[in-house]
XYZ file of C-alpha atoms in Angstrom:
80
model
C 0.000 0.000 0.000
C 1.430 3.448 -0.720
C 0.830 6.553 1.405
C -0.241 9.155 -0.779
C 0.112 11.661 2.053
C 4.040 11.335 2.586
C 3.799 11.550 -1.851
C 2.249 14.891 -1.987
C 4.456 16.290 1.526
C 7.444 15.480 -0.850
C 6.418 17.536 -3.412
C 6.420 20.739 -1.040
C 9.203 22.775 -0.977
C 8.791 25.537 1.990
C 9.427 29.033 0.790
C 11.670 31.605 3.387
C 9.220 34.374 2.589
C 12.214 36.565 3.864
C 14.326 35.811 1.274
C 11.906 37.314 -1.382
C 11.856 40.851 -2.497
C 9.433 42.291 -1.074
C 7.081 43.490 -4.247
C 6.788 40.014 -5.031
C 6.130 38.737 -1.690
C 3.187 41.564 -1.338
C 1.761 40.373 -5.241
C 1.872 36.664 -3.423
C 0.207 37.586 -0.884
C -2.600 39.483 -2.932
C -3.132 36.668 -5.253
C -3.651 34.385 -2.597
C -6.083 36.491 -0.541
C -7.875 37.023 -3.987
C -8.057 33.773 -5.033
C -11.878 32.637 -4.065
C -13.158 36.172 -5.383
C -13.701 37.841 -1.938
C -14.506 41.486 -2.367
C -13.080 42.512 1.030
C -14.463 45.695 1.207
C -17.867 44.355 1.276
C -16.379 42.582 5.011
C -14.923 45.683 6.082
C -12.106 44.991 5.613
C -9.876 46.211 2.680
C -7.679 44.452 0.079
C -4.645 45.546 2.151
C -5.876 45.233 5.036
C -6.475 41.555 4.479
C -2.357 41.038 2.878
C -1.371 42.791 6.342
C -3.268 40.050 8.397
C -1.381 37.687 6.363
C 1.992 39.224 6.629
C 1.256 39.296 10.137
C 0.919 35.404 10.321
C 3.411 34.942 8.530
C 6.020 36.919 10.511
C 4.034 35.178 13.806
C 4.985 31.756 12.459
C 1.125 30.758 12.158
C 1.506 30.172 8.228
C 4.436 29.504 5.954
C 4.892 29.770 2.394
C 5.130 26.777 0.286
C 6.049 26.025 -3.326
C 3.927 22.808 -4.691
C 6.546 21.246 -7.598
C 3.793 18.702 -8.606
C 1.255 21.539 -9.257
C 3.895 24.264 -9.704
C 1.975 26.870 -7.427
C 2.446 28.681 -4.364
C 0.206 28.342 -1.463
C 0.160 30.092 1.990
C -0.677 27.089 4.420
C -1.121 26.808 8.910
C 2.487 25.836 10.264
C 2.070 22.227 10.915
């Protein structure tokens, strides 16, 4: 039997979000908080607003950056 869950942890490579320049860690970070179509200002909350709750976790430790080779995407994912 094969474990398809330790197959698709080996195909995640985890980003140091420090080591990117910063204009491409903020686009990122907008794409992902985009992604399902929210229109955050209808939550009261604006677009970057929203990319500075996610910096936030990610400088916290709460999420990391990850690189996906089998899909070849980024994701922002909870620290395990």
């Amino acid at each position: 039997m094969h474990d398809q869950t330790n197959q698709n942890t080996d195909n995640i490579v985890v980003i140091p979000y420090k080591d990117l320049e910063p204009d491409t860690l903020e686009r990122l970070i907008q794409e992902f908080v985009t992604r399902d179509g929210a229109d955050w200002d209808q939550a009261g909350c604006t677009l970057a607003d929203k990319v500075s709750q996610v910096r936030k976790q990610l400088d916290s430790g709460k999420i990391q950056l990850v690189f996906d080779l089998s899909s070849e995407t980024a994701n922002l994912i909870a620290t395990p």
